[in-house]
Coordinates of C-alpha atoms in Angstrom, one line a residue:
Chain A
D1 CA 127.4 102.6 88.6
A2 CA 128.7 99.8 86.4
K3 CA 126.8 99.6 83.1
T4 CA 125.8 96.6 80.9
T5 CA 125.7 96.4 77.1
Q6 CA 123.4 94.0 75.3
P7 CA 122.4 93.6 71.7
N8 CA 119.0 95.1 71.0
S9 CA 117.5 91.9 69.5
M10 CA 118.3 88.3 68.7
E11 CA 116.4 85.6 66.8
S12 CA 116.4 81.9 67.4
N13 CA 114.7 78.8 66.1
E14 CA 112.5 76.8 68.4
E15 CA 114.3 74.0 70.2
E16 CA 117.7 75.4 69.4
P17 CA 120.1 76.8 72.1
V18 CA 120.3 80.5 72.6
H19 CA 123.2 82.4 73.9
L20 CA 122.4 86.0 75.0
P21 CA 125.5 88.0 75.6
C22 CA 126.1 90.9 78.1
N23 CA 129.2 93.1 78.4
H24 CA 130.0 94.7 81.8
S25 CA 133.6 95.8 81.5
T26 CA 133.4 98.2 84.5
I27 CA 132.0 95.6 86.9
S28 CA 133.4 95.8 90.4
G29 CA 134.5 92.9 92.5
T30 CA 131.4 92.8 94.6
D31 CA 128.8 93.2 91.8
Y32 CA 126.5 90.3 91.1
I33 CA 125.2 89.6 87.6
H34 CA 121.5 89.1 87.4
W35 CA 119.2 88.2 84.5
Y36 CA 115.5 89.0 84.4
R37 CA 113.1 88.6 81.5
Q38 CA 109.9 90.3 80.6
L39 CA 107.3 88.4 78.6
P40 CA 104.8 90.4 76.6
S41 CA 102.2 92.2 78.8
Q42 CA 103.8 90.9 82.0
G43 CA 106.1 92.1 84.8
P44 CA 109.7 91.1 84.8
E45 CA 110.6 87.8 86.2
Y46 CA 113.9 86.6 87.7
V47 CA 115.9 84.1 85.6
I48 CA 119.3 83.6 87.2
H49 CA 122.2 85.3 88.9
G50 CA 125.8 84.7 89.7
L51 CA 129.1 86.2 91.0
T52 CA 132.1 84.4 89.6
S53 CA 131.2 80.8 88.9
N54 CA 128.9 79.5 86.2
V55 CA 125.4 78.8 87.4
N56 CA 122.6 76.5 86.3
N57 CA 118.9 76.4 87.3
R58 CA 115.8 75.0 85.8
M59 CA 115.3 78.0 83.5
A60 CA 118.8 78.7 82.2
S61 CA 122.5 78.6 82.6
L62 CA 124.8 81.6 83.2
A63 CA 128.3 81.5 82.0
I64 CA 130.6 84.2 83.4
A65 CA 133.9 85.1 81.8
E66 CA 137.0 84.6 83.9
D67 CA 137.7 88.3 84.1
R68 CA 134.0 88.9 84.8
K69 CA 133.7 91.6 82.1
S70 CA 131.1 89.7 80.2
S71 CA 128.5 87.0 80.7
T72 CA 126.2 84.8 78.7
L73 CA 122.7 83.6 79.4
I74 CA 122.1 80.3 77.9
L75 CA 118.7 78.9 77.1
H76 CA 119.3 75.3 76.2
R77 CA 116.2 74.7 74.1
A78 CA 114.3 77.8 73.2
T79 CA 110.6 77.6 73.0
L80 CA 108.0 80.1 71.8
R81 CA 107.3 80.9 75.4
D82 CA 110.8 82.1 75.8
A83 CA 110.2 85.1 73.5
A84 CA 110.7 88.1 75.8
V85 CA 113.0 91.0 76.6
Y86 CA 116.0 89.8 78.6
Y87 CA 117.7 92.2 81.0
C88 CA 121.3 91.8 82.2
I89 CA 121.6 93.8 85.5
L90 CA 124.5 94.3 88.0
T91 CA 123.7 94.7 91.6
H92 CA 126.1 96.0 94.3
G93 CA 127.3 93.7 96.9
G94 CA 127.5 94.3 100.6
G95 CA 128.3 97.6 102.4
D96 CA 125.7 100.3 101.6
T97 CA 122.3 98.6 102.1
G98 CA 120.7 101.6 100.5
T99 CA 122.1 100.5 97.1
A100 CA 121.6 96.8 97.5
S101 CA 118.5 95.4 95.9
K102 CA 117.9 98.2 93.5
L103 CA 117.7 97.0 89.9
T104 CA 118.8 99.3 87.1
F105 CA 117.2 98.1 83.9
G106 CA 118.6 99.0 80.5
T107 CA 116.7 98.3 77.3
G108 CA 117.6 94.6 77.2
T109 CA 117.7 92.1 74.4
R110 CA 114.4 91.3 72.6
L111 CA 114.5 87.6 71.8
Q112 CA 112.3 86.3 69.0
V113 CA 111.7 82.6 68.7
T114 CA 110.4 81.2 65.5
L115 CA 109.1 77.7 64.5
Chain B
D1 CA 96.4 83.4 93.5
A2 CA 99.2 85.8 92.5
D3 CA 101.7 86.7 95.1
V4 CA 102.0 90.3 94.1
T5 CA 98.8 92.0 92.9
Q6 CA 98.2 95.5 91.6
T7 CA 95.0 97.5 91.4
P8 CA 93.7 98.8 89.1
R9 CA 95.2 97.0 86.1
N10 CA 94.2 99.8 83.8
R11 CA 93.3 103.5 84.5
I12 CA 92.5 106.4 82.3
T13 CA 92.4 109.8 84.0
K14 CA 92.7 113.5 83.2
T15 CA 95.4 116.0 83.9
G16 CA 95.3 117.4 87.4
K17 CA 93.5 114.4 89.0
R18 CA 94.8 112.6 92.0
I19 CA 95.5 108.9 91.4
M20 CA 96.5 106.1 93.7
L21 CA 97.9 102.8 92.5
E22 CA 97.9 100.0 95.0
C23 CA 100.1 97.0 95.5
S24 CA 99.6 94.0 97.8
Q25 CA 101.8 91.0 98.4
T26 CA 101.3 87.7 100.2
K27 CA 105.0 86.7 100.1
G28 CA 105.8 88.1 103.5
H29 CA 108.6 90.2 102.1
D30 CA 109.9 93.3 103.9
R31 CA 111.0 95.2 100.8
M32 CA 108.8 96.7 98.2
Y33 CA 109.4 98.8 95.1
W34 CA 107.6 100.9 92.5
Y35 CA 108.9 101.2 88.9
R36 CA 107.6 102.8 85.8
Q37 CA 108.2 101.6 82.3
D38 CA 107.8 103.8 79.2
P39 CA 107.4 102.3 75.7
G40 CA 110.6 100.7 74.4
L41 CA 112.5 101.5 77.6
G42 CA 113.6 99.5 80.7
L43 CA 112.1 100.0 84.1
R44 CA 113.0 103.0 86.2
L45 CA 112.8 103.0 90.0
I46 CA 110.4 105.6 91.6
Y47 CA 110.4 104.7 95.3
Y48 CA 111.3 101.8 97.5
S49 CA 110.7 100.7 101.0
F50 CA 112.9 98.3 103.0
D51 CA 110.3 98.0 105.8
V52 CA 107.2 99.7 107.0
K53 CA 109.1 102.6 108.6
D54 CA 111.5 103.1 105.7
I55 CA 110.7 105.0 102.5
N56 CA 113.4 106.0 100.0
K57 CA 113.3 108.0 96.7
G58 CA 114.4 106.3 93.6
E59 CA 115.8 107.9 90.4
I60 CA 112.5 109.5 89.3
S61 CA 110.4 110.3 92.4
D62 CA 109.4 113.9 91.4
G63 CA 105.6 114.1 91.0
Y64 CA 105.0 110.9 93.0
S65 CA 104.5 110.0 96.6
V66 CA 104.1 106.6 98.4
S67 CA 102.6 105.1 101.5
R68 CA 103.6 101.9 103.2
Q69 CA 100.4 101.1 105.1
A70 CA 101.6 97.6 106.3
Q71 CA 104.2 95.1 105.4
A72 CA 102.0 93.8 102.7
K73 CA 100.8 97.0 101.1
F74 CA 102.6 99.8 99.3
S75 CA 100.7 102.5 97.5
L76 CA 101.9 105.0 94.8
S77 CA 100.1 108.3 94.4
L78 CA 100.2 110.9 91.7
E79 CA 99.0 114.0 93.4
S80 CA 98.3 115.9 90.2
A81 CA 98.6 113.7 87.2
I82 CA 100.2 115.0 84.0
P83 CA 100.4 113.4 80.6
N84 CA 104.0 112.5 80.8
Q85 CA 103.2 110.2 83.7
T86 CA 101.4 108.0 81.2
A87 CA 103.3 104.7 81.5
L88 CA 103.2 101.1 82.8
Y89 CA 103.7 100.9 86.5
F90 CA 105.1 97.9 88.3
C91 CA 105.3 97.0 91.9
A92 CA 107.9 94.5 93.1
T93 CA 108.9 92.8 96.4
S94 CA 112.0 91.2 97.7
D95 CA 113.2 89.6 100.9
S96 CA 116.8 89.4 102.0
P97 CA 118.8 90.0 105.1
W98 CA 120.8 93.2 105.5
R99 CA 123.8 93.5 103.2
V100 CA 122.9 90.6 100.9
N101 CA 122.6 91.8 97.4
T102 CA 121.5 88.5 95.8
D103 CA 117.8 88.9 96.7
T104 CA 115.3 88.2 93.9
Q105 CA 112.6 90.7 93.1
Y106 CA 109.1 89.5 92.3
F107 CA 107.0 91.7 90.1
G108 CA 103.3 92.3 89.9
P109 CA 101.4 92.3 86.6
G110 CA 101.5 96.0 86.2
T111 CA 99.1 99.0 86.0
R112 CA 98.7 100.7 82.7
L113 CA 98.0 104.4 83.4
T114 CA 96.9 106.9 80.8
V115 CA 96.8 110.6 81.6
L116 CA 94.8 112.7 79.1

């Protein structure tokens, strides 16, 4: 399975943009890039996902490198409520439905947001 | 009301006891999952079910069993609890057609289990 590498922790000031990097140099052509986050004392929640093109939603933006070996989750204006552990996860595409949908969590990046 | 609920939210038990954790969902999803999380670590998949008749082992199924009683209910059992099963347990659901890997998983609030 393709692995992802993320920094253990990052800090940001409130209302500043945050760029959370993820390396996935062994990504295959059909792997999707997902981001989830886990707020303190809660279950993980979906943030965004993409395949090749950059993606935007109400929570964040996902910038995917042209060679797809890295991606960056962008929070445009961090708030205290964005303090969480952010997980970058690859999921297999198509074919074997037994592997589709299973999320393999690493240790993620712990984002601290300060006033 | 929450879409994915877990009961109990907290449980303390003794070694050797049988424990059942329950998960219910109102999202109408076919797929359900059980994960465990240990301190400082990411989540690991225990079991998953793509429909009522389908049960599959995850990466750490030893010592656990599951039951999919209905589309909305997925229970995790520890037949004889041991201390290293002390962890945070999460249930999740997802809904997608076959061979689509872009489905989103929705997680419950978790059950904190302590085995003494």
